[in-house]
mmCIF file of C-alpha atoms in Angstrom:
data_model
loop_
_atom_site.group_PDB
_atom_site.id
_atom_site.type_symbol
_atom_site.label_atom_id
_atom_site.label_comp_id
_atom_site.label_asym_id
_atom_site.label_seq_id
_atom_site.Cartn_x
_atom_site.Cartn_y
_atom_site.Cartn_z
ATOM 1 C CA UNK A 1126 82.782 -15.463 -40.927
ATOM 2 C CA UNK A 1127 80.501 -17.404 -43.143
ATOM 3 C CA UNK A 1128 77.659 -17.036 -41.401
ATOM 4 C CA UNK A 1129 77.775 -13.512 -39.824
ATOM 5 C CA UNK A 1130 74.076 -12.625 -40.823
ATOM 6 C CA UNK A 1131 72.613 -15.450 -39.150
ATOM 7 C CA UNK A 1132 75.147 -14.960 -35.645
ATOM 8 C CA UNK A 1133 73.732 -11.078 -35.776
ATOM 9 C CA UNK A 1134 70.039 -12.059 -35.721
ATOM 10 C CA UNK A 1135 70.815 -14.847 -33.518
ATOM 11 C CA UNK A 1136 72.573 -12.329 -31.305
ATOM 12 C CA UNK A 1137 70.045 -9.598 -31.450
ATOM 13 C CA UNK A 1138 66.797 -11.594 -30.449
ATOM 14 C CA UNK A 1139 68.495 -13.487 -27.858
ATOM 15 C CA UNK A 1140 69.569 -10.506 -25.434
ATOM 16 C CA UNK A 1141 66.468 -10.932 -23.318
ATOM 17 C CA UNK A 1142 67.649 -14.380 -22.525
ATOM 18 C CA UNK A 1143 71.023 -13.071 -21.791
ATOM 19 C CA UNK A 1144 69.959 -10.749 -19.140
ATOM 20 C CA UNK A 1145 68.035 -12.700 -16.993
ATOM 21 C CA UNK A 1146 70.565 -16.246 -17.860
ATOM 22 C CA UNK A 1147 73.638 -14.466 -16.652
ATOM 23 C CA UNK A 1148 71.688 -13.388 -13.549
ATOM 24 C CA UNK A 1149 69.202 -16.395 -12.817
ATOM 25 C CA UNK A 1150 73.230 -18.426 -13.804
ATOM 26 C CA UNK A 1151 74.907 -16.426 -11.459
ATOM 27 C CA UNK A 1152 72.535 -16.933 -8.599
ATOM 28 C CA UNK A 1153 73.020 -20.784 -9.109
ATOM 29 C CA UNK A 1154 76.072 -20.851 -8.763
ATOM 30 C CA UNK A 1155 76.253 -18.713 -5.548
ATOM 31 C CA UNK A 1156 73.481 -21.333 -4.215
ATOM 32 C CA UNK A 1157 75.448 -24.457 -5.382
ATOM 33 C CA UNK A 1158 78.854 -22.792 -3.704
ATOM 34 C CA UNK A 1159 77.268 -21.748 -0.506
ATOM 35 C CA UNK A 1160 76.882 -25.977 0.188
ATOM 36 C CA UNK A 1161 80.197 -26.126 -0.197
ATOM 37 C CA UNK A 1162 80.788 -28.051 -3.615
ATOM 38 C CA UNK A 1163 83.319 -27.007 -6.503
ATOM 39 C CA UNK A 1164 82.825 -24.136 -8.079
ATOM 40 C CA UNK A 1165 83.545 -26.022 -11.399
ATOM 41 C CA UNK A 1166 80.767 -28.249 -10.624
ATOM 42 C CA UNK A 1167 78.331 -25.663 -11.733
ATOM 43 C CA UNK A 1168 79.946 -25.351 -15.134
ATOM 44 C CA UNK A 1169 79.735 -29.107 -15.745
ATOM 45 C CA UNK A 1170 76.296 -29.007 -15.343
ATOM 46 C CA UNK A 1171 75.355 -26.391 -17.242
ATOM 47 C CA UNK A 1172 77.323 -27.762 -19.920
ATOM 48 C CA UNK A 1173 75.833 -31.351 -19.694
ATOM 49 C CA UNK A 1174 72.396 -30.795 -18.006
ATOM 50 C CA UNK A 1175 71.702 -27.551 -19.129
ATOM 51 C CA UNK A 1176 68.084 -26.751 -17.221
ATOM 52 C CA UNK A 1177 67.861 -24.249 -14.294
ATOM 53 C CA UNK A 1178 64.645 -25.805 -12.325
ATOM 54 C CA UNK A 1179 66.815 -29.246 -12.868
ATOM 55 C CA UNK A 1180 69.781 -27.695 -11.807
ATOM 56 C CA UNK A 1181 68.453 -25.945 -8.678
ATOM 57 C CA UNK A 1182 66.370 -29.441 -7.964
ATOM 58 C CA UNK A 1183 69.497 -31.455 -8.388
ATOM 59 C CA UNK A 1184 71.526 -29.417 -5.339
ATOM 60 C CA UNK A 1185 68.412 -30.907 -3.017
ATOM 61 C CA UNK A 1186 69.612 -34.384 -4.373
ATOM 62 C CA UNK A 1187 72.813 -33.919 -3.769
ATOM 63 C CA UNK A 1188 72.478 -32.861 -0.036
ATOM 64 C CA UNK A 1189 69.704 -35.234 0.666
ATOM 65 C CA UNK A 1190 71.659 -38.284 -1.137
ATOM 66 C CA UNK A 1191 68.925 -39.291 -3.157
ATOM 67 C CA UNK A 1192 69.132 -42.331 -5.127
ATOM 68 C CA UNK A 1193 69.665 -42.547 -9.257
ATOM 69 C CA UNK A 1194 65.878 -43.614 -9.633
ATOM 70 C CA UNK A 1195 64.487 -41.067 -7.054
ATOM 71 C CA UNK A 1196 66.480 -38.964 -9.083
ATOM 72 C CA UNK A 1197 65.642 -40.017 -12.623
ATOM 73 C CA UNK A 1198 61.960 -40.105 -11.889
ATOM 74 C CA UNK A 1199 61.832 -36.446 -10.705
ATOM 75 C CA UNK A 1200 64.105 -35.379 -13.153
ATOM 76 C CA UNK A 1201 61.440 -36.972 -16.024
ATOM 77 C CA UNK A 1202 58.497 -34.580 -14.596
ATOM 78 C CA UNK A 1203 60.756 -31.729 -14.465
ATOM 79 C CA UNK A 1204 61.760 -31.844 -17.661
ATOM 80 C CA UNK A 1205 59.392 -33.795 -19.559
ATOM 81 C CA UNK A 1206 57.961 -30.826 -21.028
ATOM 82 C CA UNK A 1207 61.056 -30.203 -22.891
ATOM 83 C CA UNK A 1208 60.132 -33.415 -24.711
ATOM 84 C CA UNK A 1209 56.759 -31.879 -26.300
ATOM 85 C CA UNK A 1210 59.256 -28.956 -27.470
ATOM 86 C CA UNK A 1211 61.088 -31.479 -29.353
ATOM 87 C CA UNK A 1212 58.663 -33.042 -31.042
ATOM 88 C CA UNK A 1213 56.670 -29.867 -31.837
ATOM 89 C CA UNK A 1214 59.714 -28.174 -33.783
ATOM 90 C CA UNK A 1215 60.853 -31.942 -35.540
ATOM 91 C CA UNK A 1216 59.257 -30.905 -38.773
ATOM 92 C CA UNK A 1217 61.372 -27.022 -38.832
ATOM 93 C CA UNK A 1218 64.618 -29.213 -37.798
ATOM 94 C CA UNK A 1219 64.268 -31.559 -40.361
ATOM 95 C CA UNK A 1220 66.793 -30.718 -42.475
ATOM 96 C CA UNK A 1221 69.083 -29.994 -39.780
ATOM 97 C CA UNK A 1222 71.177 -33.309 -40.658
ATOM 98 C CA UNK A 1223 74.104 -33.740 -37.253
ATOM 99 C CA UNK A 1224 73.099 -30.505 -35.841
ATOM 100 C CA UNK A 1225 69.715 -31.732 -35.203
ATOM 101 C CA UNK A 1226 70.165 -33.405 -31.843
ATOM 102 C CA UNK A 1227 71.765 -30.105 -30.610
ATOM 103 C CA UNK A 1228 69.524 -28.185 -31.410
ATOM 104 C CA UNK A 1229 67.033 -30.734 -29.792
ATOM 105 C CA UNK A 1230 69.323 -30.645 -26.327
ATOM 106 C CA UNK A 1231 69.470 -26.716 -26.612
ATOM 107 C CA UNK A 1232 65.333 -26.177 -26.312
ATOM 108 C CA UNK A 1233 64.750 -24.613 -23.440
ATOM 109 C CA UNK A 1234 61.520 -22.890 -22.141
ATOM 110 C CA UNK A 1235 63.121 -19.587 -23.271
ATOM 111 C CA UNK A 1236 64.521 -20.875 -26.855
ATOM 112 C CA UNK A 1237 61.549 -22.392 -27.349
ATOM 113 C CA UNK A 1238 59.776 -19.274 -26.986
ATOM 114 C CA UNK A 1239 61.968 -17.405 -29.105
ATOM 115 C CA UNK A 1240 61.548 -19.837 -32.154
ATOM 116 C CA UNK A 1241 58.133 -19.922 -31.836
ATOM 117 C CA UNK A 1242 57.698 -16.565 -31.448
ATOM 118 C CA UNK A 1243 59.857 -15.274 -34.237
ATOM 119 C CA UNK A 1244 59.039 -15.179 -37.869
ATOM 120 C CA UNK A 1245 60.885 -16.951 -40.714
ATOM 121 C CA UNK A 1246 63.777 -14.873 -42.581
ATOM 122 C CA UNK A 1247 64.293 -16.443 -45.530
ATOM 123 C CA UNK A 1248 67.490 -14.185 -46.097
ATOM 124 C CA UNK A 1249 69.186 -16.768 -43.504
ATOM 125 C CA UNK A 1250 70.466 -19.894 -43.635
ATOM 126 C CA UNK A 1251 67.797 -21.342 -40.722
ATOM 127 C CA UNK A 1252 70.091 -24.205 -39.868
ATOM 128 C CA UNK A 1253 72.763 -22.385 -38.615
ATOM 129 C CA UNK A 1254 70.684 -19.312 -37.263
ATOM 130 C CA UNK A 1255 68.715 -21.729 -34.691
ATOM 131 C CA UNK A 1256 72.345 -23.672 -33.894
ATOM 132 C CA UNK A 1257 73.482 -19.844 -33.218
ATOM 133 C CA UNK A 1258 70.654 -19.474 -31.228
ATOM 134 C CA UNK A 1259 70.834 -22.365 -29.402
ATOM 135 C CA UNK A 1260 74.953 -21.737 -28.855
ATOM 136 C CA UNK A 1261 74.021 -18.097 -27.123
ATOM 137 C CA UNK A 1262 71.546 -18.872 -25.100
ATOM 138 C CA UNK A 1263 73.642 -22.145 -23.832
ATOM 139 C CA UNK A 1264 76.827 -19.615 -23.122
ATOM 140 C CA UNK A 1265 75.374 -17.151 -21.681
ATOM 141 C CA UNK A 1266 73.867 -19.614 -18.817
ATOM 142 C CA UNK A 1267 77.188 -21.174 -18.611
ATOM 143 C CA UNK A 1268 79.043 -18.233 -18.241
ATOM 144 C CA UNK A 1269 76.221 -17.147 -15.844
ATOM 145 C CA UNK A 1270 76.926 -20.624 -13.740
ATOM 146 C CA UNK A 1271 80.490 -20.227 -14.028
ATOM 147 C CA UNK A 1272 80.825 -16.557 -12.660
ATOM 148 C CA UNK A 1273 78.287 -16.727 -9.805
ATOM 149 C CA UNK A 1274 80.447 -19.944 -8.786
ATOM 150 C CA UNK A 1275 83.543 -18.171 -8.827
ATOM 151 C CA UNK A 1276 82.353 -15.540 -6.951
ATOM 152 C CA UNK A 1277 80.559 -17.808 -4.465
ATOM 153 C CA UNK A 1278 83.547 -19.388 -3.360
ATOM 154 C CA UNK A 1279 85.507 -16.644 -2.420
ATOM 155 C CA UNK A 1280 82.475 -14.357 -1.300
ATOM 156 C CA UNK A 1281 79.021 -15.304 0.657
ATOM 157 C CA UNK A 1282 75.746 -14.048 -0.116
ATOM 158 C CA UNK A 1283 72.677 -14.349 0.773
ATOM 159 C CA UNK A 1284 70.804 -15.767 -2.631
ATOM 160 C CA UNK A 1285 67.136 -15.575 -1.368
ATOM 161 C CA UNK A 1286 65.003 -13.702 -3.948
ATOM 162 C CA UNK A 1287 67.555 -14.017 -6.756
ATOM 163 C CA UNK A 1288 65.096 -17.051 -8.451
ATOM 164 C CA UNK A 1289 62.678 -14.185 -8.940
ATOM 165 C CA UNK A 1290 64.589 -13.364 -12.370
ATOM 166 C CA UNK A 1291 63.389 -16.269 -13.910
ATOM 167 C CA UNK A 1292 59.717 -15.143 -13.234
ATOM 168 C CA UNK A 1293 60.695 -11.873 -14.832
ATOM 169 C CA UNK A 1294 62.599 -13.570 -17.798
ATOM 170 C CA UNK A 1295 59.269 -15.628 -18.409
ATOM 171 C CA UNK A 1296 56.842 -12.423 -17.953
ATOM 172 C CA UNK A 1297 59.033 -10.029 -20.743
ATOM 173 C CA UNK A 1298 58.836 -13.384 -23.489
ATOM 174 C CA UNK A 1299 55.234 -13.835 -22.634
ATOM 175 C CA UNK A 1300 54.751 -10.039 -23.471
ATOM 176 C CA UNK A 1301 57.219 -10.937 -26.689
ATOM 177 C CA UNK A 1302 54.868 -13.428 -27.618
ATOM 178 C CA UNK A 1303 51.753 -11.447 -27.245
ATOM 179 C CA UNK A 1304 52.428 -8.185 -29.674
ATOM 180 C CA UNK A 1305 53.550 -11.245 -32.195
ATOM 181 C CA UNK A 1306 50.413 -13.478 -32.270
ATOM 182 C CA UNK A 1307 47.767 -10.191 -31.133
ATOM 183 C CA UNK A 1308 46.057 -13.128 -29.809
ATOM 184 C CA UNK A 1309 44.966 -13.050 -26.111
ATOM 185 C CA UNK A 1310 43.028 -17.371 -26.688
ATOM 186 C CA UNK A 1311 46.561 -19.181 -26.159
ATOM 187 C CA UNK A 1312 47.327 -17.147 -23.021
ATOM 188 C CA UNK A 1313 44.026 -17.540 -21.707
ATOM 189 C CA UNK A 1314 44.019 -21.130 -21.705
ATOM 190 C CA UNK A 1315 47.679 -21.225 -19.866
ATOM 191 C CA UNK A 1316 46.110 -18.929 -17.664
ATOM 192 C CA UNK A 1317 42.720 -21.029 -16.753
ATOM 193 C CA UNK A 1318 45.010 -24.253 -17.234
ATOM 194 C CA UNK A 1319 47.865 -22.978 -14.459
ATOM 195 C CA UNK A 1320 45.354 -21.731 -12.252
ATOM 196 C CA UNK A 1321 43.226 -24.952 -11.966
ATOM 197 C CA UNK A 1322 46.625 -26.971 -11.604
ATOM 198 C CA UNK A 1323 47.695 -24.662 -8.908
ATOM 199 C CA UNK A 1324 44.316 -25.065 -6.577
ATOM 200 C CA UNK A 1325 43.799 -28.878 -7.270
ATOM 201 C CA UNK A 1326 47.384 -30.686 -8.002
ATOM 202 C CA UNK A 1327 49.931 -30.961 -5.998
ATOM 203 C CA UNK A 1328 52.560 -28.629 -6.578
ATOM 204 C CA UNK A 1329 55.033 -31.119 -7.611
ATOM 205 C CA UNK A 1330 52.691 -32.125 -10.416
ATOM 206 C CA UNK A 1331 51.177 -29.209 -11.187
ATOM 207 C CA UNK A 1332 53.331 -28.252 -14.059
ATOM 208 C CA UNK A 1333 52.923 -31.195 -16.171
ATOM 209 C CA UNK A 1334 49.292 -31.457 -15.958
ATOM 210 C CA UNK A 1335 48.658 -27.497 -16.817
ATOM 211 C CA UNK A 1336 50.691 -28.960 -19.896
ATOM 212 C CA UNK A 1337 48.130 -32.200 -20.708
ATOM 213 C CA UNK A 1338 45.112 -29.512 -20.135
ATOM 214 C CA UNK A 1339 46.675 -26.685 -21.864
ATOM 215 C CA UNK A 1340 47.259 -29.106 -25.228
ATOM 216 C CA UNK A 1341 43.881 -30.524 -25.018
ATOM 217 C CA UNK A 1342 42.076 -27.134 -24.635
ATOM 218 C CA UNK A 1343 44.093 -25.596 -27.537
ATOM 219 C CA UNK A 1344 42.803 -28.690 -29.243
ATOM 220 C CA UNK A 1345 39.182 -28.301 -28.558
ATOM 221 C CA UNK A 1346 39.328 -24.604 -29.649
ATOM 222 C CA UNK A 1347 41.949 -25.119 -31.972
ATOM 223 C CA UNK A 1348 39.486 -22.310 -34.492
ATOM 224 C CA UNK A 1349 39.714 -19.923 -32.104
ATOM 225 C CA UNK A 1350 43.643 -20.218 -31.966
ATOM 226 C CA UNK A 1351 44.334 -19.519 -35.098
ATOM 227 C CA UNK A 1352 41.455 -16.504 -36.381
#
């Protein structure tokens, strides 16, 4: 293989996403099953969607029969922050050429955190290590979906505190992120930014606007961020 160094390092970094994908995955698809819809239905979606709060979101669409702009429109706050992680990482895709808008698709919260956390290896070829990357992480949530589908429709379980692996998932690449940056500023301001959000927005909203206040106080202090 042409590439094995880059598939290694992709591989090695992106094990914490595997354990809690395959798990937070597999509890999806027991929750999508257990409303009685097509076990293959979680693999499309995965495939083509490819975002767990969306994903989990969308099953409350389906059984309320919401309608495509109901949908769109909550779908847009959902995901919109996967927009600023797109246009954050344009300038260290740009020579990406037709594997760009893959890699674009493939940013989750998780991915993002690993590229931004990680430091540049100039032994690689970076195009093909971040489409590795991005190619992991995606199979191991599909595979995840897939499984916890299969299972679901042959065997019922109760799902309630499964979500709680995506807390967990978030909490060991927050710790990641710490030991790499040995700066406590950037998590301070999520912290002050989430908390407000949390007491004064509604919870639907609360997400995006932690977002707006946590860019504009990294702004502000923007010297303290990078000593």
């Amino acid at each position: 293989m042409k590439y094995t160094l880059e598939f290694k390092k992709a591989f090695t970094i992106s094990i914490p996403v595997l354990m809690g994908y395959v798990v937070l995955g597999f509890a999806f698809g027991l929750l999508l099953t257990s409303f009685q819809y097509p076990w293959y239905l979680a693999t499309i979606m995965s495939i083509f969607i490819y975002a767990g709060a969306l994903q989990f979101v969308a099953i409350n669409f389906f059984n309320a029969k919401a309608g495509f702009i109901d949908i769109a429109i909550a779908s847009w706050f959902v995901n919109i922050r996967q927009s600023f992680y797109g246009l954050s990482l344009l300038k260290r895709f740009k020579n990406s050429g037709k594997l760009k808008p893959y890699l674009i698709f493939s940013l989750t919260d998780e991915t993002y955190a690993l590229l931004t956390t990680i430091k540049d290896d100039e032994s690689l070829n970076k195009k093909y290590f971040y489409l590795f990357l991005g190619l992991l992480n995606q199979s191991y949530w599909v595979v995840g979906c897939t499984l916890g589908a299969l299972v679901g429709s042959y065997v019922k379980f109760n799902t309630a505190g499964l979500e709680f692996s995506l807390t967990a998932l978030f909490v060991v690449l927050c710790i990641e992120q710490y030991k790499n940056l040995k700066n406590i500023f950037p998590f301070l301001i999520g912290l002050v930014s989430s908390i407000f959000s949390l007491i004064l927005i509604p919870s639907d909203k609360m997400l995006i606007v932690s977002i707006f206040i946590s860019l504009i106080m990294m702004f502000f202090f923007k010297k303290g961020i990078e000593k």
